[in-house]
Short mmCIF file of C-alpha atoms and ligand atoms in Angstrom, two decimals:
data_model
loop_
_atom_site.label_atom_id
_atom_site.label_comp_id
_atom_site.label_asym_id
_atom_site.label_seq_id
_atom_site.Cartn_x
_atom_site.Cartn_y
_atom_site.Cartn_z
CA MET K 1 -14.48 112.90 18.50
CA THR K 2 -17.77 113.00 16.81
CA ASP K 3 -20.58 114.60 18.80
CA LYS K 4 -21.40 116.57 21.93
CA TYR K 5 -21.10 113.42 24.03
CA ASN K 6 -17.60 112.66 22.73
CA ARG K 7 -18.89 109.40 21.31
CA VAL K 8 -16.69 107.49 18.88
CA TYR K 9 -17.70 105.88 15.59
CA ASN K 10 -18.32 102.37 16.87
CA PHE K 11 -18.00 99.66 14.22
CA SER K 12 -18.43 96.78 16.68
CA ALA K 13 -20.12 93.63 15.39
CA GLY K 14 -22.05 93.33 18.64
CA PRO K 15 -23.00 94.50 21.16
CA ALA K 16 -23.13 97.41 18.80
CA VAL K 17 -24.00 101.05 18.29
CA LEU K 18 -27.52 102.26 19.20
CA PRO K 19 -29.23 105.45 17.98
CA VAL K 20 -28.26 108.49 20.08
CA GLU K 21 -31.90 109.61 20.16
CA VAL K 22 -32.85 106.30 21.76
CA LEU K 23 -30.13 106.57 24.40
CA GLU K 24 -31.22 110.13 25.13
CA GLU K 25 -34.82 109.08 25.55
CA ALA K 26 -33.80 106.23 27.87
CA ARG K 27 -31.69 108.71 29.85
CA ASP K 28 -34.55 111.16 30.19
CA GLU K 29 -36.91 108.43 31.38
CA MET K 30 -34.39 106.59 33.50
CA LEU K 31 -35.35 107.84 36.97
CA ASN K 32 -39.05 108.35 36.54
CA TYR K 33 -40.73 106.62 33.65
CA LYS K 34 -43.81 108.57 32.53
CA ASN K 35 -44.76 109.65 36.06
CA SER K 36 -44.71 106.12 37.40
CA GLY K 37 -42.25 107.38 40.02
CA MET K 38 -39.72 104.70 39.13
CA SER K 39 -37.36 103.42 36.47
CA VAL K 40 -38.47 100.71 34.06
CA MET K 41 -35.68 98.66 35.70
CA GLU K 42 -37.48 98.83 39.03
CA MET K 43 -40.95 98.03 37.76
CA SER K 44 -42.97 94.85 38.14
CA HIS K 45 -43.26 93.06 34.83
CA ARG K 46 -46.90 92.42 35.82
CA SER K 47 -47.66 96.12 36.27
CA LYS K 48 -50.01 97.99 33.97
CA THR K 49 -47.25 100.36 32.96
CA TYR K 50 -44.94 97.54 31.90
CA ASP K 51 -47.72 95.69 30.16
CA GLU K 52 -48.18 98.73 27.97
CA ILE K 53 -44.45 98.76 27.15
CA ILE K 54 -44.23 95.12 26.08
CA LYS K 55 -47.55 95.21 24.19
CA THR K 56 -46.53 98.34 22.30
CA ALA K 57 -43.14 96.79 21.54
CA GLN K 58 -44.84 93.80 20.00
CA LYS K 59 -47.34 95.92 18.10
CA ASP K 60 -44.62 98.16 16.65
CA LEU K 61 -42.47 95.19 15.64
CA ARG K 62 -45.46 93.57 13.93
CA GLU K 63 -46.10 96.78 12.06
CA LEU K 64 -42.47 97.27 11.04
CA MET K 65 -42.08 93.72 9.72
CA ASN K 66 -45.64 93.29 8.56
CA ILE K 67 -45.92 90.10 10.62
CA PRO K 68 -49.11 88.15 9.80
CA ASP K 69 -51.58 87.26 12.58
CA ASN K 70 -50.74 83.56 12.42
CA TYR K 71 -47.23 84.24 13.73
CA LYS K 72 -46.34 84.71 17.40
CA VAL K 73 -43.71 87.18 18.54
CA LEU K 74 -41.71 86.08 21.58
CA PHE K 75 -39.23 88.03 23.70
CA LEU K 76 -36.89 85.46 25.24
CA GLN K 77 -33.46 85.17 26.83
CA GLY K 78 -30.39 82.99 26.38
CA GLY K 79 -28.95 84.60 23.26
CA ALA K 80 -28.91 83.18 19.77
CA HIS K 81 -27.01 80.27 21.27
CA LEU K 82 -30.05 79.04 23.14
CA GLN K 83 -31.97 79.06 19.86
CA PHE K 84 -29.38 76.63 18.48
CA SER K 85 -30.96 74.20 20.99
CA MET K 86 -34.56 75.40 21.12
CA VAL K 87 -35.04 75.13 17.37
CA PRO K 88 -34.28 71.39 17.12
CA ILE K 89 -35.95 70.58 20.46
CA ASN K 90 -39.20 72.21 19.36
CA LEU K 91 -39.27 71.54 15.63
CA LEU K 92 -37.91 68.00 15.24
CA LYS K 93 -40.75 65.52 14.78
CA ASN K 94 -39.27 63.05 12.30
CA GLY K 95 -35.89 63.70 13.91
CA VAL K 96 -34.29 64.97 10.68
CA ALA K 97 -33.20 68.49 9.68
CA ASP K 98 -31.08 69.99 6.89
CA TYR K 99 -28.56 72.74 7.65
CA ILE K 100 -26.81 75.12 5.27
CA VAL K 101 -23.46 75.95 6.83
CA THR K 102 -22.21 79.37 5.72
CA GLY K 103 -20.16 80.42 8.74
CA GLN K 104 -19.29 79.89 12.39
CA TRP K 105 -22.78 80.59 13.71
CA ALA K 106 -24.47 78.18 11.30
CA LYS K 107 -21.80 75.63 12.11
CA LYS K 108 -22.40 75.95 15.83
CA ALA K 109 -26.14 75.60 15.30
CA TYR K 110 -25.50 72.53 13.14
CA GLN K 111 -23.28 70.96 15.78
CA GLU K 112 -25.69 71.68 18.62
CA ALA K 113 -28.64 70.21 16.72
CA GLN K 114 -26.79 66.86 16.38
CA LYS K 115 -27.68 66.20 20.00
CA TYR K 116 -31.33 65.91 19.05
CA GLY K 117 -31.55 64.13 15.71
CA LYS K 118 -30.11 63.23 12.34
CA ILE K 119 -28.81 66.55 11.12
CA ASN K 120 -27.55 66.86 7.53
CA LYS K 121 -25.22 69.48 6.10
CA VAL K 122 -26.82 70.02 2.68
CA ALA K 123 -24.56 72.89 1.57
CA THR K 124 -21.51 74.72 2.85
CA SER K 125 -18.98 77.36 1.81
CA GLU K 126 -16.29 76.18 4.18
CA ASP K 127 -14.01 75.30 1.23
CA LYS K 128 -13.28 79.01 0.71
CA ASN K 129 -13.35 80.13 4.33
CA PHE K 130 -17.06 81.04 4.09
CA SER K 131 -16.42 83.90 1.68
CA TYR K 132 -19.55 83.23 -0.40
CA ILE K 133 -23.10 81.90 -0.22
CA PRO K 134 -23.44 78.59 -2.07
CA ASP K 135 -26.05 78.02 -4.77
CA CYS K 136 -29.10 76.75 -2.88
CA SER K 137 -31.56 76.53 -5.76
CA ASP K 138 -31.57 72.73 -6.02
CA LEU K 139 -30.22 71.13 -2.87
CA ASP K 140 -30.55 67.53 -1.85
CA ILE K 141 -33.27 68.24 0.72
CA SER K 142 -34.17 65.19 2.81
CA PRO K 143 -37.74 64.05 2.14
CA GLU K 144 -38.32 63.62 5.88
CA ALA K 145 -36.60 66.88 6.97
CA ASP K 146 -38.59 68.78 9.60
CA TYR K 147 -36.95 72.06 8.57
CA VAL K 148 -34.13 73.68 6.62
CA TYR K 149 -31.84 75.99 8.60
CA ILE K 150 -29.87 79.04 7.49
CA CYS K 151 -27.90 81.86 9.08
CA GLU K 152 -29.13 84.64 6.81
CA ASN K 153 -26.38 87.21 7.41
CA ASN K 154 -22.99 85.88 8.41
CA THR K 155 -21.71 88.44 10.90
CA ILE K 156 -18.14 87.18 10.97
CA TYR K 157 -17.60 86.68 7.23
CA GLY K 158 -19.76 89.49 5.85
CA THR K 159 -21.93 87.40 3.54
CA LYS K 160 -25.70 87.40 3.17
CA PHE K 161 -28.23 85.24 1.36
CA GLN K 162 -29.48 87.39 -1.55
CA THR K 163 -32.13 84.81 -2.40
CA LEU K 164 -33.56 82.33 0.05
CA PRO K 165 -32.79 78.64 -0.49
CA ASN K 166 -35.27 76.45 -2.29
CA THR K 167 -36.42 74.31 0.64
CA LYS K 168 -38.66 72.18 -1.57
CA GLY K 169 -41.64 72.83 0.62
CA LYS K 170 -39.88 72.34 3.95
CA ILE K 171 -40.11 74.90 6.74
CA LEU K 172 -37.37 77.53 6.65
CA VAL K 173 -35.69 78.56 9.91
CA SER K 174 -33.47 81.65 9.86
CA ASP K 175 -30.95 83.12 12.28
CA MET K 176 -31.35 86.81 11.42
CA SER K 177 -29.37 88.17 14.36
CA SER K 178 -27.16 90.51 12.35
CA CYS K 179 -29.60 91.65 9.65
CA PHE K 180 -32.83 91.85 11.68
CA LEU K 181 -34.75 95.05 10.82
CA SER K 182 -32.10 96.17 8.32
CA GLU K 183 -34.51 95.72 5.40
CA PRO K 184 -38.02 94.38 4.77
CA VAL K 185 -38.54 90.61 4.85
CA ASP K 186 -41.45 88.47 3.73
CA VAL K 187 -42.21 86.72 7.02
CA THR K 188 -44.56 84.26 5.28
CA LYS K 189 -41.54 82.57 3.68
CA TYR K 190 -40.33 81.41 7.08
CA GLY K 191 -41.55 79.03 9.75
CA LEU K 192 -39.32 80.59 12.36
CA ILE K 193 -37.08 83.66 12.54
CA PHE K 194 -34.87 84.43 15.49
CA ALA K 195 -32.50 87.28 16.31
CA GLY K 196 -30.34 88.29 19.23
CA VAL K 197 -30.99 92.00 19.58
CA GLN K 198 -27.46 93.12 20.48
CA LYS K 199 -26.46 93.43 16.83
CA ASN K 200 -29.02 95.76 15.35
CA VAL K 201 -31.80 96.41 17.86
CA GLY K 202 -30.90 96.75 21.52
CA PRO K 203 -28.86 95.65 24.51
CA ALA K 204 -27.65 92.05 24.91
CA GLY K 205 -30.03 89.80 26.80
CA VAL K 206 -33.11 89.85 24.58
CA GLN K 207 -33.83 87.28 21.92
CA ILE K 208 -36.70 87.82 19.52
CA VAL K 209 -38.42 84.77 18.04
CA ILE K 210 -41.10 84.96 15.37
CA ILE K 211 -42.79 81.59 14.95
CA ARG K 212 -45.70 80.37 12.87
CA GLU K 213 -48.49 79.27 15.18
CA ASP K 214 -48.88 75.77 13.78
CA LEU K 215 -45.29 75.00 14.83
CA LEU K 216 -46.16 75.41 18.52
CA ARG K 217 -46.63 71.99 20.04
CA ASP K 218 -48.38 70.31 22.93
CA ASP K 219 -46.57 67.01 22.38
CA LEU K 220 -42.97 67.87 23.16
CA PRO K 221 -41.02 65.14 24.95
CA ASN K 222 -41.25 65.32 28.71
CA TRP K 223 -37.52 65.96 29.11
CA CYS K 224 -37.86 69.33 27.34
CA PRO K 225 -37.28 72.01 30.00
CA THR K 226 -40.37 74.19 30.43
CA MET K 227 -38.35 77.31 29.69
CA LEU K 228 -37.27 75.89 26.31
CA ASN K 229 -40.80 75.27 25.11
CA TYR K 230 -41.92 77.96 22.63
CA LYS K 231 -45.57 77.23 23.32
CA ILE K 232 -45.22 78.03 27.02
CA HIS K 233 -43.84 81.46 26.13
CA ALA K 234 -46.42 82.02 23.40
CA ASP K 235 -49.34 81.07 25.69
CA ASN K 236 -48.05 83.51 28.30
CA ASP K 237 -47.30 86.45 25.97
CA SER K 238 -43.59 86.25 26.86
CA LEU K 239 -44.45 86.75 30.54
CA TYR K 240 -44.24 83.15 31.76
CA ASN K 241 -41.43 84.26 34.02
CA THR K 242 -39.67 87.62 34.44
CA PRO K 243 -38.64 88.69 30.95
CA PRO K 244 -35.53 90.81 30.21
CA ALA K 245 -37.76 93.77 30.99
CA TYR K 246 -35.41 96.72 30.59
CA GLY K 247 -33.87 95.31 27.40
CA ILE K 248 -37.32 94.92 25.86
CA TYR K 249 -38.05 98.55 26.79
CA ILE K 250 -34.92 99.71 24.91
CA CYS K 251 -35.97 97.57 21.91
CA SER K 252 -39.36 99.29 22.03
CA LEU K 253 -37.64 102.68 21.76
CA VAL K 254 -35.62 101.41 18.78
CA PHE K 255 -38.81 100.17 17.09
CA LYS K 256 -40.32 103.64 17.52
CA TRP K 257 -37.12 105.19 16.16
CA LEU K 258 -37.27 102.91 13.10
CA LYS K 259 -40.87 103.89 12.46
CA LYS K 260 -39.85 107.54 12.66
CA GLN K 261 -37.04 106.94 10.14
CA GLY K 262 -39.66 105.69 7.69
CA GLY K 263 -39.72 101.95 8.35
CA LEU K 264 -37.74 99.10 6.84
CA GLU K 265 -38.05 100.14 3.17
CA LYS K 266 -36.36 103.37 4.11
CA MET K 267 -33.75 101.60 6.26
CA LYS K 268 -32.89 99.37 3.33
CA GLU K 269 -32.38 102.41 1.13
CA ILE K 270 -30.12 104.05 3.72
CA ASN K 271 -28.22 100.82 4.41
CA GLU K 272 -27.60 100.23 0.71
CA LYS K 273 -26.32 103.76 0.28
CA LYS K 274 -24.09 103.41 3.33
CA ALA K 275 -22.62 100.05 2.30
CA LYS K 276 -22.02 101.32 -1.26
CA VAL K 277 -19.75 104.08 0.04
CA LEU K 278 -17.50 101.48 1.62
CA TYR K 279 -17.71 98.79 -1.09
CA ASP K 280 -17.08 101.30 -3.91
CA PHE K 281 -13.96 102.43 -2.15
CA LEU K 282 -12.77 98.86 -1.52
CA ASP K 283 -13.28 98.05 -5.21
CA SER K 284 -11.14 100.98 -6.31
CA SER K 285 -8.50 100.94 -3.57
CA LYS K 286 -4.90 99.95 -4.29
CA LEU K 287 -4.32 98.97 -0.67
CA PHE K 288 -7.56 97.66 0.81
CA LYS K 289 -9.72 94.91 -0.54
CA GLY K 290 -12.90 93.16 0.47
CA THR K 291 -12.73 89.46 1.36
CA VAL K 292 -16.18 88.42 0.12
CA GLU K 293 -17.51 87.43 -3.29
CA LYS K 294 -19.33 90.47 -4.61
CA SER K 295 -22.62 88.68 -5.19
CA SER K 296 -22.75 87.58 -1.53
CA ARG K 297 -21.97 90.88 0.16
CA SER K 298 -23.67 91.86 3.41
CA LEU K 299 -25.07 95.34 3.99
CA MET K 300 -24.26 95.08 7.68
CA ASN K 301 -20.79 93.59 8.12
CA VAL K 302 -17.95 94.50 5.78
CA PRO K 303 -14.65 92.64 6.20
CA PHE K 304 -11.53 93.87 4.42
CA ILE K 305 -7.76 93.43 4.43
CA THR K 306 -4.60 95.15 3.22
CA GLY K 307 -2.80 91.87 2.53
CA SER K 308 -0.20 92.60 5.22
CA ASP K 309 -0.79 91.70 8.87
CA GLU K 310 1.52 94.50 9.91
CA LEU K 311 -0.34 97.15 7.93
CA ASP K 312 -3.67 95.80 9.20
CA LYS K 313 -2.45 96.26 12.74
CA LYS K 314 -1.16 99.73 12.02
CA PHE K 315 -4.44 100.70 10.40
CA ILE K 316 -6.55 99.46 13.31
CA GLU K 317 -4.34 101.33 15.76
CA GLU K 318 -4.35 104.62 13.83
CA ALA K 319 -8.08 104.39 13.14
CA LYS K 320 -8.71 103.96 16.85
CA ASN K 321 -6.75 107.11 17.59
CA GLU K 322 -9.02 108.97 15.17
CA GLY K 323 -12.19 107.74 16.86
CA PHE K 324 -13.04 104.79 14.55
CA VAL K 325 -13.16 101.86 16.95
CA GLN K 326 -13.76 98.10 16.97
CA LEU K 327 -12.48 97.63 13.43
CA LYS K 328 -10.48 94.49 14.13
CA GLY K 329 -11.73 91.52 12.13
CA HIS K 330 -12.79 88.25 13.70
CA ARG K 331 -9.79 86.08 14.52
CA THR K 332 -10.84 83.45 11.95
CA VAL K 333 -10.73 85.98 9.08
CA GLY K 334 -8.10 88.44 10.30
CA GLY K 335 -7.83 91.94 8.89
CA MET K 336 -10.62 94.41 9.54
CA ARG K 337 -14.39 94.38 9.74
CA ALA K 338 -16.66 97.41 9.77
CA SER K 339 -20.13 96.63 11.09
CA ILE K 340 -22.46 99.32 9.82
CA TYR K 341 -25.78 98.57 11.45
CA ASN K 342 -28.92 100.74 11.33
CA ALA K 343 -27.64 103.13 14.00
CA MET K 344 -24.33 103.88 12.25
CA PRO K 345 -24.87 107.24 10.56
CA ILE K 346 -23.73 107.60 6.95
CA GLU K 347 -21.24 110.29 8.07
CA GLY K 348 -19.47 107.58 10.06
CA VAL K 349 -18.89 105.54 6.92
CA VAL K 350 -17.97 108.55 4.79
CA LYS K 351 -15.43 109.67 7.38
CA LEU K 352 -14.03 106.16 7.72
CA VAL K 353 -13.47 106.03 3.96
CA GLU K 354 -11.77 109.44 4.06
CA PHE K 355 -9.47 108.10 6.73
CA MET K 356 -8.80 104.94 4.71
CA LYS K 357 -7.86 107.08 1.70
CA LYS K 358 -5.43 109.05 3.80
CA PHE K 359 -3.94 105.88 5.24
CA GLU K 360 -3.61 104.43 1.76
CA SER K 361 -1.73 107.47 0.44
CA GLU K 362 0.68 107.29 3.37
CA ASN K 363 1.32 103.58 3.18
CA ILE K 364 1.50 102.53 -0.42
C1 PLP W 1 -23.77 87.18 17.42
C2 PLP W 1 -24.45 86.11 16.69
C3 PLP W 1 -24.82 84.91 17.33
C4 PLP W 1 -24.48 84.61 18.78
O1 PLP W 1 -25.24 85.39 19.62
P1 PLP W 1 -25.24 85.19 21.22
O2 PLP W 1 -26.25 86.17 21.68
O3 PLP W 1 -23.86 85.50 21.70
O4 PLP W 1 -25.63 83.79 21.50
C5 PLP W 1 -25.49 83.97 16.57
N1 PLP W 1 -25.81 84.19 15.29
C6 PLP W 1 -25.47 85.33 14.65
C7 PLP W 1 -25.85 85.52 13.21
C8 PLP W 1 -24.78 86.33 15.33
O5 PLP W 1 -24.44 87.46 14.70
#
């Protein structure tokens, strides 16, 4: 076991590991938040104390990501899955959108959007089980497309866009769920960014949406449920109804923690160093190998295999006994996957590689 709380090294893809310091702070404030006499869980979302929490959360996120003033930050619910619907409902005007399908999540978004318009698949990597990011420098973008959609980091397959697609002037929409806050991004390149926080930021139940103001609309069709209208949430500062209040509070602690670490430039540096430990080993190992084209590798999710289902199983079992948990790969890829989000300390990865070396020497 790894620390004074007997916590394991948790390589889960999501819900995933959170910083110990954040959990400790939440623990210390759990029963009486800053002399309010109550827990944040028990507090009115209209109270002054809570207003301070959600405003500070937004301010810190804006600072971390350098979000320009003409973008709104929304704290919503419904998971990334609800965004698969909200994006087309709110952004389709001509009724046409172009999707780049690089994995299961992009595919689900693509399928869901079909309910609302003419949705084109302009690129895909399905031919090689999504093990790479296709060349998106000169796609056949529809002249009337309302937006181009990507899933920027493919959690299941371990690939990430290293350069953004050339959208030929169309609005770019990105599902950033599994790479959100892992490195700096230029928000101005996007019309809309969304992320479920349970991968890299907080507890399941909070969805962060960053949307350029001019994409908020007064002319949505009447059938659009009020709760699915971005503008309603933007006009009400994410307090149209009761927000996922406690989850937002935990996110706010993570934002503070990230600022203390040195911000997203620093996180990128740490994440690159961390991922390199694992990738370097995979590239030199006689037993383990990565499943992704090198030029498409994710810093957050690292899938790998031994080539034998039996050995994979044995490895996962023995790793678990040593305190390295949730290493089983997604059922569509098989093998193993180590998710190494912001809160996974580098020691966790170094120790995992040590264990892999030992396993290799015993099983080759
Ligand atoms: C996990 C994940 C989703 C699905 O999130 P839910 O909150 O379960 O809806 C979508 N996209 C990406 C990139 C993910 O990693």
